[in-house]
Coordinates of C-alpha atoms in Angstrom, one line a residue:
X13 CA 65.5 92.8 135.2
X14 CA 63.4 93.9 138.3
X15 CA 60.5 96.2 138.1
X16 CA 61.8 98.7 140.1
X17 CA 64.8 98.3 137.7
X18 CA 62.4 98.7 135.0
X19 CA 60.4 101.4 136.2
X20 CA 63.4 103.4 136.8
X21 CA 64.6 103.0 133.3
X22 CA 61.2 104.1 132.1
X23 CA 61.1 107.5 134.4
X24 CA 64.4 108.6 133.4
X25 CA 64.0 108.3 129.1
X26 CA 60.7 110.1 130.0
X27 CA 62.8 112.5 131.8
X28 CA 65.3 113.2 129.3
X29 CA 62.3 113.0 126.2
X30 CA 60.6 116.0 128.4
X31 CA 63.8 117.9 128.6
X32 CA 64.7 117.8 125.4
X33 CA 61.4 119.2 124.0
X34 CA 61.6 122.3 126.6
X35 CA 64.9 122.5 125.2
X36 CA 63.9 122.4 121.5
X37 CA 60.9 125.0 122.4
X38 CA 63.4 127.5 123.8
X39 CA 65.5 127.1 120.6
X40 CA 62.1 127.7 118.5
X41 CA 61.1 130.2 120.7
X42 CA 64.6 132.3 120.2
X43 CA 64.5 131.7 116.4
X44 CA 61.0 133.0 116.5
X45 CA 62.1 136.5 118.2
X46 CA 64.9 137.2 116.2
X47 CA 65.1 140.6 115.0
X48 CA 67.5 141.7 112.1
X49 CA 67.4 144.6 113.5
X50 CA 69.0 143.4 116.9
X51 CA 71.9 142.3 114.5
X52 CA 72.2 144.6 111.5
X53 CA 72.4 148.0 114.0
X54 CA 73.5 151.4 113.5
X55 CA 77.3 150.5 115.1
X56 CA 77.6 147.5 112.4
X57 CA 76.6 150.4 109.8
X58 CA 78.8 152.6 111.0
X59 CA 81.5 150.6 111.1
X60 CA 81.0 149.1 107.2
X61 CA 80.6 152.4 106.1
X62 CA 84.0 153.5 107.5
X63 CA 85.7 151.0 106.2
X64 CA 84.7 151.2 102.9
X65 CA 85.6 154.8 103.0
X66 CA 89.1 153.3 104.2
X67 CA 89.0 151.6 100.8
X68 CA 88.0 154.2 99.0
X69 CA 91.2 156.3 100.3
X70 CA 93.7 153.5 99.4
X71 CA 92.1 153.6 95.8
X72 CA 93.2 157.2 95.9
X73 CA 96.5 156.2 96.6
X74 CA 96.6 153.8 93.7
X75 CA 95.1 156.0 91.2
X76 CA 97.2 158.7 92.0
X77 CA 100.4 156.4 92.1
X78 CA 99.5 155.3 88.8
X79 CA 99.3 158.2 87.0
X80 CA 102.9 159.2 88.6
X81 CA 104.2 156.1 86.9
X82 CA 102.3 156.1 83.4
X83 CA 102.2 159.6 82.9
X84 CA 105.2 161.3 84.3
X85 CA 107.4 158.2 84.7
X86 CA 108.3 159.3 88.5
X87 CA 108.3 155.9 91.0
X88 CA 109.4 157.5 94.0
X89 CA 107.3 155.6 96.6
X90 CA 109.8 156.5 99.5
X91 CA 109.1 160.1 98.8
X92 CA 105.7 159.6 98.5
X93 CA 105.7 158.0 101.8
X94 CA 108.0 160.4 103.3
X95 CA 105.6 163.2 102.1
X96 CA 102.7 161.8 104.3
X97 CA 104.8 161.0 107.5
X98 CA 105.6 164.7 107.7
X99 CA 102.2 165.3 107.7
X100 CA 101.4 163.1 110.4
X101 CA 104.5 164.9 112.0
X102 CA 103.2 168.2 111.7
X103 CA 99.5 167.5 112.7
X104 CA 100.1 164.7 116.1
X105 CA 103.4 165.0 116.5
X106 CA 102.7 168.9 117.2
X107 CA 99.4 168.1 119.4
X108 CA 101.8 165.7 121.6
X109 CA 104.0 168.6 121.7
X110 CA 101.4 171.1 123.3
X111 CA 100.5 167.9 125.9
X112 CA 101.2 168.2 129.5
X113 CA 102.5 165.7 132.2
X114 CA 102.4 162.3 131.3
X115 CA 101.2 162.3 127.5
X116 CA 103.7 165.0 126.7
X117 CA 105.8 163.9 123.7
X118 CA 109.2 164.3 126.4
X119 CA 107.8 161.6 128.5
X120 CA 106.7 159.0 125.7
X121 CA 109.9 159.5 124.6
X122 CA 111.8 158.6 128.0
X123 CA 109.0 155.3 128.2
X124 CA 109.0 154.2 124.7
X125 CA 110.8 155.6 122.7
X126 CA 112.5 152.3 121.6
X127 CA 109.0 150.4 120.7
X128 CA 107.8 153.2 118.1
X129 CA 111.2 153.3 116.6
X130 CA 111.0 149.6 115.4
X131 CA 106.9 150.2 115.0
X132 CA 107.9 153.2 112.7
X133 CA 110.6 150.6 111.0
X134 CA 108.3 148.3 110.7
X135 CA 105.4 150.4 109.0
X136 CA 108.0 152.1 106.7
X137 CA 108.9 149.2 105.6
X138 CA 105.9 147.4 105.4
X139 CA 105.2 150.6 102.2
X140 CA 107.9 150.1 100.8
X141 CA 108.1 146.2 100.3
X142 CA 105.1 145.7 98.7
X143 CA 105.7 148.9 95.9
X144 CA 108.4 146.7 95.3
X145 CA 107.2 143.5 94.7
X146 CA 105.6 144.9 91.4
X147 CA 109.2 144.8 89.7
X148 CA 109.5 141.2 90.3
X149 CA 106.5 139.5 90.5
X150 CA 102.9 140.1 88.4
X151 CA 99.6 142.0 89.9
X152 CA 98.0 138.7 89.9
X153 CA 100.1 137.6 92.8
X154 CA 100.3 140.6 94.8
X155 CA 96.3 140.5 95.0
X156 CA 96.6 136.7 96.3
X157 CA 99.5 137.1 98.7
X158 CA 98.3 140.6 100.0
X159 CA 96.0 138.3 101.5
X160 CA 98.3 136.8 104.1
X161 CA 98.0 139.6 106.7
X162 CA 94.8 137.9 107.3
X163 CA 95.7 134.8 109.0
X164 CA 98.9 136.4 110.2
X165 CA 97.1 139.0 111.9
X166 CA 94.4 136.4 113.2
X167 CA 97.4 134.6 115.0
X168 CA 98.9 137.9 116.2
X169 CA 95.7 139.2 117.8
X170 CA 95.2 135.5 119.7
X171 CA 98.7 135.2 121.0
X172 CA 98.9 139.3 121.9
X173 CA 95.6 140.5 122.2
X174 CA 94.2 137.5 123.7
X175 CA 91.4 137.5 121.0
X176 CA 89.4 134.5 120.9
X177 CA 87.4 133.8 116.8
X178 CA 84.9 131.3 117.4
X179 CA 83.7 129.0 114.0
X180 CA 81.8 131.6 112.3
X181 CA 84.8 134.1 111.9
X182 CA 87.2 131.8 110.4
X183 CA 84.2 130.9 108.0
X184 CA 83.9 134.7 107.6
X185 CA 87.4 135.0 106.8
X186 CA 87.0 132.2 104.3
X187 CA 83.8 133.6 102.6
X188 CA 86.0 136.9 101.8
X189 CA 89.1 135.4 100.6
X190 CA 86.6 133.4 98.2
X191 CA 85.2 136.8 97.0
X192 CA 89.4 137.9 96.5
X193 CA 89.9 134.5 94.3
X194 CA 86.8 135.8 92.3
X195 CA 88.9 139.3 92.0
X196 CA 91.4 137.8 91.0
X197 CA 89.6 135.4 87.9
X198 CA 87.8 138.3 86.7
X199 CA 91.5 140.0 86.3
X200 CA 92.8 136.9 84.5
X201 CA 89.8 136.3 82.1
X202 CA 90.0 140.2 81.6
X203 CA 93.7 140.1 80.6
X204 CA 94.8 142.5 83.4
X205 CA 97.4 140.2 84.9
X206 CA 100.3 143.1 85.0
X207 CA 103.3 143.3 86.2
X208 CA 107.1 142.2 85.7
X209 CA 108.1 138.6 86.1
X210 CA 111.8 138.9 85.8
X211 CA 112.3 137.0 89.6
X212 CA 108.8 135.7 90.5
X213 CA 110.1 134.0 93.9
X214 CA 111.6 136.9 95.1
X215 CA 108.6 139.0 94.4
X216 CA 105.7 136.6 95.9
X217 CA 108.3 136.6 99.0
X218 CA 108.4 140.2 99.4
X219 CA 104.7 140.6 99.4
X220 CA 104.7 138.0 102.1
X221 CA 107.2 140.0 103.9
X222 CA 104.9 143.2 103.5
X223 CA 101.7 141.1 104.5
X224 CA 103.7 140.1 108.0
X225 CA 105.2 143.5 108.5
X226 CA 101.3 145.4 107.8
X227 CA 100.2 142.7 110.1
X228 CA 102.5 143.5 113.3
X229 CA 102.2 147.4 112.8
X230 CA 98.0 147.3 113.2
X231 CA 98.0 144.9 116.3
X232 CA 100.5 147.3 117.6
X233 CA 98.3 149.5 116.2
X234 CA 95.2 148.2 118.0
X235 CA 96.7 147.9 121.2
X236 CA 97.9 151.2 121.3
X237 CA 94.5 152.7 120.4
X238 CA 92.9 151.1 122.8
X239 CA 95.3 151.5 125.7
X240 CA 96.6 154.5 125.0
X241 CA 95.6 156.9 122.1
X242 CA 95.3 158.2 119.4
X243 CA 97.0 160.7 118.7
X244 CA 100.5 159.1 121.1
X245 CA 100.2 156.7 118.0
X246 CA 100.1 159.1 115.3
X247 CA 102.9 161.4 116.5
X248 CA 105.2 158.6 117.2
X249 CA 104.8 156.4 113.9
X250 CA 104.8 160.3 112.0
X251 CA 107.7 161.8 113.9
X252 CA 110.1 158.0 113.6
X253 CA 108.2 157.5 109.7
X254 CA 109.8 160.8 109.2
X255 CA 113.4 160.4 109.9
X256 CA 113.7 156.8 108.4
X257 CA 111.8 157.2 105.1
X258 CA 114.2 160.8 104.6
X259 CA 117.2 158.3 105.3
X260 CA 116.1 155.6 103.5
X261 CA 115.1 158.3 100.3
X262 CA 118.2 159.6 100.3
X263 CA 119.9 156.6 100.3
X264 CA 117.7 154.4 97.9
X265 CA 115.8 157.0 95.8
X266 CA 118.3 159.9 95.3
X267 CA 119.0 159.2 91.7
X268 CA 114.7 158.9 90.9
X269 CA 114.0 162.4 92.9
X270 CA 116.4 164.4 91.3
X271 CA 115.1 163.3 87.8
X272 CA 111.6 164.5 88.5
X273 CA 110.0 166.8 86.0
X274 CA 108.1 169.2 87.9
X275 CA 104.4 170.2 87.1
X276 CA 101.6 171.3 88.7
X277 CA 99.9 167.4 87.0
X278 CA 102.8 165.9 89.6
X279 CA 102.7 168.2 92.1
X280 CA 98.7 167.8 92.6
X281 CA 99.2 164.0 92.4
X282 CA 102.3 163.9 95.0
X283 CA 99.3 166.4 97.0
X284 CA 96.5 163.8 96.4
X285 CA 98.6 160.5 97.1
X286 CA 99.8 162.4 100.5
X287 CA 96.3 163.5 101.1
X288 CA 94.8 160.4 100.9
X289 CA 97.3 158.4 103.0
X290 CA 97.3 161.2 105.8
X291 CA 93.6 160.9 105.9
X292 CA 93.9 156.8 106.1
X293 CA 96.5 156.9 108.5
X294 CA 94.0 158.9 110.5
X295 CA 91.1 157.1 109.5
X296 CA 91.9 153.6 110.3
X297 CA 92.6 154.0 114.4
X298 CA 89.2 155.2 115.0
X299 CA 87.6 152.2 112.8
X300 CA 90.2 150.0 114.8
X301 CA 88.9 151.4 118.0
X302 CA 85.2 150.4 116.8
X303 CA 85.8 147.6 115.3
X304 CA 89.5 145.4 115.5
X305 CA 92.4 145.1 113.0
X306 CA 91.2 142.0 111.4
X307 CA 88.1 143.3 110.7
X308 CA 89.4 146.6 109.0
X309 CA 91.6 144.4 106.8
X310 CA 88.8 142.2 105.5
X311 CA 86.9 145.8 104.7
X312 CA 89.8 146.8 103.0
X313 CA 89.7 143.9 100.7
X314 CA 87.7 146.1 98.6
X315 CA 90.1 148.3 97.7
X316 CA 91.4 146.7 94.6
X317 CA 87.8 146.5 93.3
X318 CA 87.4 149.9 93.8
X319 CA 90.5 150.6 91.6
X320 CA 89.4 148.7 89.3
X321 CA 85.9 150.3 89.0
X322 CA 87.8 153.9 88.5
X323 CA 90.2 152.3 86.1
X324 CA 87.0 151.2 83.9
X325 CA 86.5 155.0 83.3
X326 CA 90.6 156.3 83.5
X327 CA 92.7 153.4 82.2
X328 CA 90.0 151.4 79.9
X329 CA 90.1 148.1 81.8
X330 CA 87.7 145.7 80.7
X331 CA 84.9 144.9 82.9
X332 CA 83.6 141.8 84.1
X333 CA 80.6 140.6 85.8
X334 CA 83.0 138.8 88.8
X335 CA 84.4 141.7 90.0
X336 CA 80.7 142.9 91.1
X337 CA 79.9 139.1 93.0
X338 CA 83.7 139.5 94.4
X339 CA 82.2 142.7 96.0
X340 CA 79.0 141.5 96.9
X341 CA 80.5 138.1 98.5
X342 CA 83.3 139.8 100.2
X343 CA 80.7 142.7 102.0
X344 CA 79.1 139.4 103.3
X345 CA 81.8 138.3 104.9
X346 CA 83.2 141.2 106.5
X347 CA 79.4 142.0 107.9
X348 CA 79.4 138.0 108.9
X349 CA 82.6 138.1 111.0
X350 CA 81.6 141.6 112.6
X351 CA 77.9 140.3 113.8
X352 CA 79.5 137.5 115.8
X353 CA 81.5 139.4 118.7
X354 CA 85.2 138.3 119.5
X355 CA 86.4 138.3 123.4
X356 CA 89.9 140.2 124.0
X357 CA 91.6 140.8 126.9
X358 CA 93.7 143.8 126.5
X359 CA 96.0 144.9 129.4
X360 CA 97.4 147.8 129.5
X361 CA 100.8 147.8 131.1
X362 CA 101.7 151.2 131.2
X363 CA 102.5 153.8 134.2
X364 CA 100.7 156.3 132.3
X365 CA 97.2 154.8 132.0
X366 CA 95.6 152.6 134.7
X367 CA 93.2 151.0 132.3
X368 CA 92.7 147.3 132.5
X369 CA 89.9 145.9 129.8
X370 CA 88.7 142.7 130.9
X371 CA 86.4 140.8 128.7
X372 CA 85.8 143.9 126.2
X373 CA 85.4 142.8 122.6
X374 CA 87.1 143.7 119.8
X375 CA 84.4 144.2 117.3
X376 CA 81.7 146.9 116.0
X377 CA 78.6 145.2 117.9
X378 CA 80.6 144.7 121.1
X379 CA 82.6 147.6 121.7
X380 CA 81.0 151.2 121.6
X381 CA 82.5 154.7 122.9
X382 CA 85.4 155.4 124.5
X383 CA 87.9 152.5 125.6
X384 CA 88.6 154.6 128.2
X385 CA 85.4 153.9 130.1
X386 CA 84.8 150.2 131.6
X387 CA 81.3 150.4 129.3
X388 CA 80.6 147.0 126.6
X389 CA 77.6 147.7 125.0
X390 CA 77.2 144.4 123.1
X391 CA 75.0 144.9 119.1
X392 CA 72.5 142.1 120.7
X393 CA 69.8 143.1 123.1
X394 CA 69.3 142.3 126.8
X395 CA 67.1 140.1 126.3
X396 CA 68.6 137.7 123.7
X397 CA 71.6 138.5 125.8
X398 CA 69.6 136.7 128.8
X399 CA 68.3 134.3 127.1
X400 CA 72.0 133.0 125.6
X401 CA 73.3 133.1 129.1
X402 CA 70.2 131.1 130.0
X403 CA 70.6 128.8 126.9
X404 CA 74.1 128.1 128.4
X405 CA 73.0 127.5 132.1
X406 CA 70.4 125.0 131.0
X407 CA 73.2 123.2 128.4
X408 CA 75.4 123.1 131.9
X409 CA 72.3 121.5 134.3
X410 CA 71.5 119.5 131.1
X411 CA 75.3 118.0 130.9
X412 CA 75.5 117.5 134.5
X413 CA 71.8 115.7 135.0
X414 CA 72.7 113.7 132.7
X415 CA 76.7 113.2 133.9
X416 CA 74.4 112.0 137.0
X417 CA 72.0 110.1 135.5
X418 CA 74.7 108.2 134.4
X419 CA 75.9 107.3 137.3
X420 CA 72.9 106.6 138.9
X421 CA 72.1 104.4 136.2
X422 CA 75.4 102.7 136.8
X423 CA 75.1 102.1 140.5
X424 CA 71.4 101.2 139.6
X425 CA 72.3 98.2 137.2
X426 CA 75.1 96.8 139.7
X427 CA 72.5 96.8 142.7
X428 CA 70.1 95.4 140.0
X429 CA 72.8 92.5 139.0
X430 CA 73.8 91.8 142.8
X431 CA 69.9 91.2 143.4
X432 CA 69.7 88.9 140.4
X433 CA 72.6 86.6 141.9
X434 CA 71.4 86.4 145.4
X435 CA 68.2 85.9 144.1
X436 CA 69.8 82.4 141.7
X437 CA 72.1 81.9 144.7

């Protein structure tokens, strides 16, 4: 080899050696500056917070149900449900009725009237499948499977909702379905796996069925939130809710109701159970509009664990050290998956709203205030913000130097080789 040839070789490893330390000093340099406090912020408290609350409402529910069925023998979940779509009915339903122009209820109806019938199906049915699964199939199951309107709602939200996960979130996801398995041996070594097993197949599959059903009703959910609002959603799921559950009582539950023993004890808990699920249903579109519907489902994962801590005290279950690492390492997942932020694209493509979300992000530390306005206030700070845009630049000149170098390197060792011959020749 030449010693221009040599030379050359010698400049460009020094070059690259140089590059790579500034490289591994920026990376120090970040790691140096972080702040938990640019990542742990008041939006990501917020937003845990809420959701736990969420959880704590769906314990109510449980309790509540519970007691119906233990105490007073009544299992009327269609007329449970019924009781809180009329409250949705009364509250949105009536606000949509008081709207003008475009969001009045007359002109959703003429739109869409269609799409929130089979969203109201859907959500109806999404209750009552999974009350039913405890005839045929045991607790233990209904805890595991409940699980699958995780990745069902993951695929929903990238093929709909054009929301991108990166690597972290599907670990995330992984880290809280490991805290669920932990649930779920603390109930097994604590004897508490209830339930009927008369047709196990057809139970697990209708808790699968629920899992889909919950999972198409909150990206609907999301995307009308987002797009559109509130309270459109609300009416519409509370006014169609209304009219199927009543049909679908009468049909499947007529028998149950009219064998009721009336108290004020089943009276305040059909109150409290309808209570509790109007204040969820209420609840969960404003954590939803913070946050994304994957991410409220992994915070309501702690829901069963919250049942169980209040049937420690009501029902004498027996307690067991798992149930408080299943918390613990399920909290750590939902805060992991929420810290990371997850690019959508939303469109909206109704005549009613001209809003067009490009880029926005679906999660607590990206999104912040109303969807209306064009605003992403991302949980990470301008700076590290510039710094990761300038930590990608540099990874793009470094990719394409060295593309080049490559080449150059390439043509260099042919020119090298030609002058080698001629020089034998």
């Amino acid at each position: 080899m030449s010693g221009w040839a040599t030379f050359g070789l010698w400049f460009r490893i020094r070059e690259r050696d140089t590059s790579f330390e500034e490289h591994s000093c920026g990376f120090l340099t970040r790691i140096r500056k972080f702040n938990p406090k640019d990542v742990f912020t008041w939006q990501l408290a917020k937003t845990l917070a809420m959701g736990q609350c969420l959880a704590a409402l769906i314990c109510g529910t449980a309790v509540s149900s519970q007691y119906l069925a233990s105490d007073f023998q009544v299992n009327t979940p269609m007329l449970q449900s019924l009781l809180n779509y009329m409250l949705l009915c009364v509250t949105y339903t009536t606000m949509l009725l008081c709207r003008k122009g475009d969001g009045n209820i007359l002109q959703i109806l003429r739109r869409r009237w269609w799409k929130y019938l089979l969203l109201g199906l859907v959500d109806v049915e999404a209750n009552y499948t999974v009350v039913k699964a405890y005839q045929y199939t045991t607790l233990t199951s209904v805890q595991l499977l409940d699980c699958f309107v995780i990745p069902v709602l993951m695929v929903l939200s990238w093929w709909f909702l054009k929301t991108r996960y990166r690597v972290v979130h599907y670990v995330s996801v992984c880290v809280c379905l490991l805290g669920v398995g932990a649930m779920v041996g603390a109930d097994l070594l604590a004897g508490r796996d209830q339930g009927s097993t008369s047709n196990i197949l057809l139970g697990d599959g209708l808790v699968m069925l629920s899992a889909t059903l919950y999972a198409v009703s909150n990206v609907s959910q999301e995307y009308t939130v987002k797009n559109l609002s509130r309270v459109e959603f609300l009416g519409m799921v509370g006014l169609f809710g209304t009219i199927i559950s009543a049909v679908q009582m009468v049909i499947l539950e007529r028998s149950e109701v009219s064998n009721i023993k009336w108290s004020w004890q089943v009276g305040l808990l059909f109150a409290a159970f309808a209570l509790c699920m109007f204040a969820l249903y209420s609840g969960m579109p404003v954590v939803m509009k913070l946050s994304s519907a994957t991410s409220v489902n992994l915070s309501l994962l702690t829901s069963d664990l919250f049942s169980l801590f209040v049937g420690i005290f009501l029902f004498h279950y027996n307690f067991s050290g798992l149930y408080l690492v299943s918390l613990v390492v399920i909290l750590i997942g939902f805060i992991t998956f929420n810290v990371v932020p997850t690019p959508t694209n939303l469109t909206n493509s109704s005549s009613s709203s001209s809003l067009s979300e490009e880029g926005c992000y679906d999660n607590p530390v990206a999104t912040d205030g109303d969807f209306a306005r064009s605003e992403v206030t991302v949980g990470i700070p301008a700076e590290a913000k510039g710094e990761e845009d300038e930590e990608e630049l540099h990874q793009d000149w470094w990719e394409e130097k060295e593309r080049k170098t490559s080449a150059s390197w390439s043509s260099q060792r042919v020119n090298d080789d030609a002058v080698e011959h001629s020089t034998k020749l």
